[in-house]
C-alpha atoms as one frame of an Amber mdcrd trajectory, in Angstrom:
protein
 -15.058 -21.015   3.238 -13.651 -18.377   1.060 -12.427 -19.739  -2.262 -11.596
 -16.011  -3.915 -10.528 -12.208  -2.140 -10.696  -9.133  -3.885  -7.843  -7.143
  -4.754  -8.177  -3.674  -6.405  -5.966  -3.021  -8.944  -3.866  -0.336  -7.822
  -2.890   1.105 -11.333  -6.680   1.274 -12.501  -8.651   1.256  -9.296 -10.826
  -1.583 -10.738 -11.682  -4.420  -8.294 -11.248  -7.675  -9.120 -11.786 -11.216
  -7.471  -8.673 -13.373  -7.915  -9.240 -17.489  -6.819  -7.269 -18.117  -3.941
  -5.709 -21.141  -5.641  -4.655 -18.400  -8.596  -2.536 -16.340  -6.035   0.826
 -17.353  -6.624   0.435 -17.710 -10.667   0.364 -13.929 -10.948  -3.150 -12.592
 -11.319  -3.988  -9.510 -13.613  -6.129  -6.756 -13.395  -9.277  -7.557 -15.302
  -9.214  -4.132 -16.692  -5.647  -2.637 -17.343  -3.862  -6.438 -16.906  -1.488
  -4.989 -14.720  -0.021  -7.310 -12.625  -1.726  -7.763  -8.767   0.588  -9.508
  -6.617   3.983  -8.460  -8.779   6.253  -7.062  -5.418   6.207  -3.321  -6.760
   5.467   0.039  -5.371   1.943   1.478  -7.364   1.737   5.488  -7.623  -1.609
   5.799  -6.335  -4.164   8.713  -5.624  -6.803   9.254  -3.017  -9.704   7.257
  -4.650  -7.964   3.950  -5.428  -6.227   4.822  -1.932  -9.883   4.484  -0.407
 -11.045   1.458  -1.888  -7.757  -0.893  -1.897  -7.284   0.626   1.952 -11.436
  -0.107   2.792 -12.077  -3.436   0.782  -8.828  -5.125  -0.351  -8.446  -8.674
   1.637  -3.886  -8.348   0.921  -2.446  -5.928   3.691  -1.618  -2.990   2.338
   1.538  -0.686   3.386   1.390   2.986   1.907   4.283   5.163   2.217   3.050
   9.174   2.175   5.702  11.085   1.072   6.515  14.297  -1.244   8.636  15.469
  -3.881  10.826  17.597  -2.014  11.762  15.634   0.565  14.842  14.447   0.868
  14.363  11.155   3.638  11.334  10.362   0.968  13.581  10.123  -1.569  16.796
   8.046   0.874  13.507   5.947   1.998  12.168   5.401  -1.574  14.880   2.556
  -3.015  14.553   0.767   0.733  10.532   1.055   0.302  10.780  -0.907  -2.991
  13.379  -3.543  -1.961  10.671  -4.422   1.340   8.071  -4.222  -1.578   9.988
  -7.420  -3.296  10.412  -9.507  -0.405   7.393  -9.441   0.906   5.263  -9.597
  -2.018   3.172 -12.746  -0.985   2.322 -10.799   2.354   1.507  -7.421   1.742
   0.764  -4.718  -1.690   3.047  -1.395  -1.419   1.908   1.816  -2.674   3.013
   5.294  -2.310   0.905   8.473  -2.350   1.984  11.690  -2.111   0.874  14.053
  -0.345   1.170  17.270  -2.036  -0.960  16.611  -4.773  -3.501  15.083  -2.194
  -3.480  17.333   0.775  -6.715  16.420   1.987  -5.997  12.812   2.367  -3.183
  14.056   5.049  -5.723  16.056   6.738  -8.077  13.475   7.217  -5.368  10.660
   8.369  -3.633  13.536  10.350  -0.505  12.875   9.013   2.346  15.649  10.759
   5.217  14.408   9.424   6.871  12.334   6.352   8.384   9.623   5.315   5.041
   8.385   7.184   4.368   4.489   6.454   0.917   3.348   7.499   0.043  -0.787
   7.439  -3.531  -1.522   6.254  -5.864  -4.576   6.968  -9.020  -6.283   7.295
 -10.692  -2.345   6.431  -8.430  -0.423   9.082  -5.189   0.976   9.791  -3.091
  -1.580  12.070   0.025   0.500  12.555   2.358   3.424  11.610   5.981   4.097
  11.225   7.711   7.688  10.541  10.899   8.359   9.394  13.369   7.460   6.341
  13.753   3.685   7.327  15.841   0.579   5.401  13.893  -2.343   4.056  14.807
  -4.260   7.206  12.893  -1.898   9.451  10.359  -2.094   7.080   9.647  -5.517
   6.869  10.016  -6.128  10.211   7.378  -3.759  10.855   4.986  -5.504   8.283
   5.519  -8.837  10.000   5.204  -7.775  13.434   1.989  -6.156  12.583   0.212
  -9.163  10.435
């Protein structure tokens, strides 16, 4: 039986083992205390991309986006608000993907707003296009 999961803090990239019975009290990052489990969106680049995506036992839901795009920007407020409500069931981050252009090669991403749903190590699902925080939760839950 497992009695903690790793979560990897997505300001720091540090990994840290959080009790399961510690979950809803608001765990910390070890490193940075940054709050684990708080409901936000975290900025992140490729490398704590990698190991929250490969290791991290939360879903995670990443939204690749870029500066310049205007349905990023529409999306980003909706992005956050499906960020709050389902902050026991899944992390949100947000990469983008002109500073990391390789990461968008390898996950042969064509088009943004692109939402991808992480678990268990793997990608379970996409969604493209500027979406509101209904779409986007119902997405999550249909997928975990």
């Amino acid at each position: 039986m497992q009695d903690a999961i790793r979560l990897t803090c997505l300001s720091c990239g540090q990994a840290n083992r959080v009790p399961l019975e510690k979950l809803d009290a608001g765990p910390k990052c070890a490193k940075c205390a940054v709050p684990l489990l708080d409901g936000s969106v975290a900025t992140i680049d490729t490398q704590t991309h990698d190991k929250a995506v490969r290791f991290d036992a939360v879903p995670l839901v990443v939204d690749y986006w870029a500066p310049w795009c205007g349905p990023c920007k529409t999306m980003a407020p909706e992005f956050a608000a499906a960020a709050g409500a389902l902050r026991s069931k899944a992390r949100f981050a947000k990469i983008d993907t002109e500073k990391f252009p390789a990461l968008s090669q390898r996950l042969q991403i064509r088009g943004i707003p692109l939402l991808i749903l992480y678990a268990n190590g793997k990608e379970v699902a996409r969604l493209s296009g500027a979406r509101p925080a209904s779409d986007i939760k119902t997405f999550v839950m249909q997928h975990l």
